[in-house]
């Protein structure tokens, strides 16, 4: 059966008190709506219809949706029922129509598939859950025989109805045929003066068609975000879910409450992640890595057994096996480290390649460098890469030894096995196997 999935994203989201439309608010650094799109587009034979309102251009340019997506404009936000109505003419005949809300990003593919499998052309199926705090949500009204007869919105609910804890997730499915009959029947004679989608439940009941309810109990999967507090709540739920899925693949965390995933993250086996680590963008961590407290890793690939010491930042970089970074190091953008490289305390590496087992363990700046293998970069070494106009390159051959507190003024080539005396300012190339001294000679003068 064809599946038409309608994602409602036209609401103004006033309760969020932000200039950014609600469905573009980030969860794990990705817009709420993008989460919903990513999940829905995994359903076979599905076509997405996304209903947008005032911010339609911004929304369309801020998310990635399948090419076949039908963007539908709801000019005035007259309610969720009115929003779905805007899609009626583009729904395929006899398709199964699933309605999801753009502000409910945690719903899983498994749940949507279950809902679809329980939907036929003659019924309506509904996802509900038990809310510890049902504030603001539609309550599920059941007869004494527990048959569902309708949904009442909180604004319209009586005192006793408000005590009901089984609530509407907003996600429902039925045939396009049913929707074409029910939606034109909706009235807005309610507290919000809106056309509520939820009223189709009583339409279905009145036609004596069956209503199938899938109640997910106290699962957090169906929670939505209307305001900043709820969004924050979803953020932590999402983060813990991500951590859990990594734990299942053999990753270990010091505390799942203190780690943040903000992108497409791949983590190998037996990786340990300490507290307050942020992984952002496209990050890949190989097996047996150790990521210490406070590390921030963005758009980078770390191979196997890399050790990142506390409070280090790695961005747009590649780190080879067995390398170690930090504490307090800044690697990248544009750093490529081979195997067994050590970049230590307060060292910055930018747009540079560093060969096998090269070490820069303390207080150095390596910018626009091409360093071969097994070099020692002494404490306080500066690659002087900027002459005020241009950035220039420094090449250092393998086994070179750069004495502490040296300035290497680029463009510069330092040959293999050469040695730079501590405190030198090197402005001329140094050929292989030379000792270069670029400093004034020490004089010891008799004290008076
Ligand atoms: C809605 C449900 C409520 C349910 C809750 C679950 C209705 C009437 N109420 O309430 O039963 O418990 O979700 O989270 O449906 N939207 C439009 N156009 C509109 C209005 C809204 O596209 O004219 C979109 C919004 O962008 C949002 C979604 O529909 O993504 C839901 O709207 P919202 O105002 O958040 O509904 P709730 O008050 O949360
Ligand atoms: Ca909502």
PDB file of C-alpha atoms and ligand atoms in Angstrom, residues 15 22 101 103 137 224-226 230, ligand 2:
ATOM      1  CA  UNK A  15       5.440  29.305  23.210  1.00  0.00           C
ATOM      2  CA  UNK A  22       9.724  25.933  16.346  1.00  0.00           C
ATOM      3  CA  UNK A 101       3.813  16.568  14.004  1.00  0.00           C
ATOM      4  CA  UNK A 103       7.554  19.102  16.947  1.00  0.00           C
ATOM      5  CA  UNK A 137      -1.972  17.550  25.671  1.00  0.00           C
ATOM      6  CA  UNK A 224       6.841  16.928  21.839  1.00  0.00           C
ATOM      7  CA  UNK A 225       8.420  20.317  22.416  1.00  0.00           C
ATOM      8  CA  UNK A 226       6.208  23.377  22.689  1.00  0.00           C
ATOM      9  CA  UNK A 230      10.171  20.875  26.951  1.00  0.00           C
TER      10      UNK A 230
HETATM   11 CA1  LIG B   2       2.933  20.489  20.055  1.00  0.00          CA
END
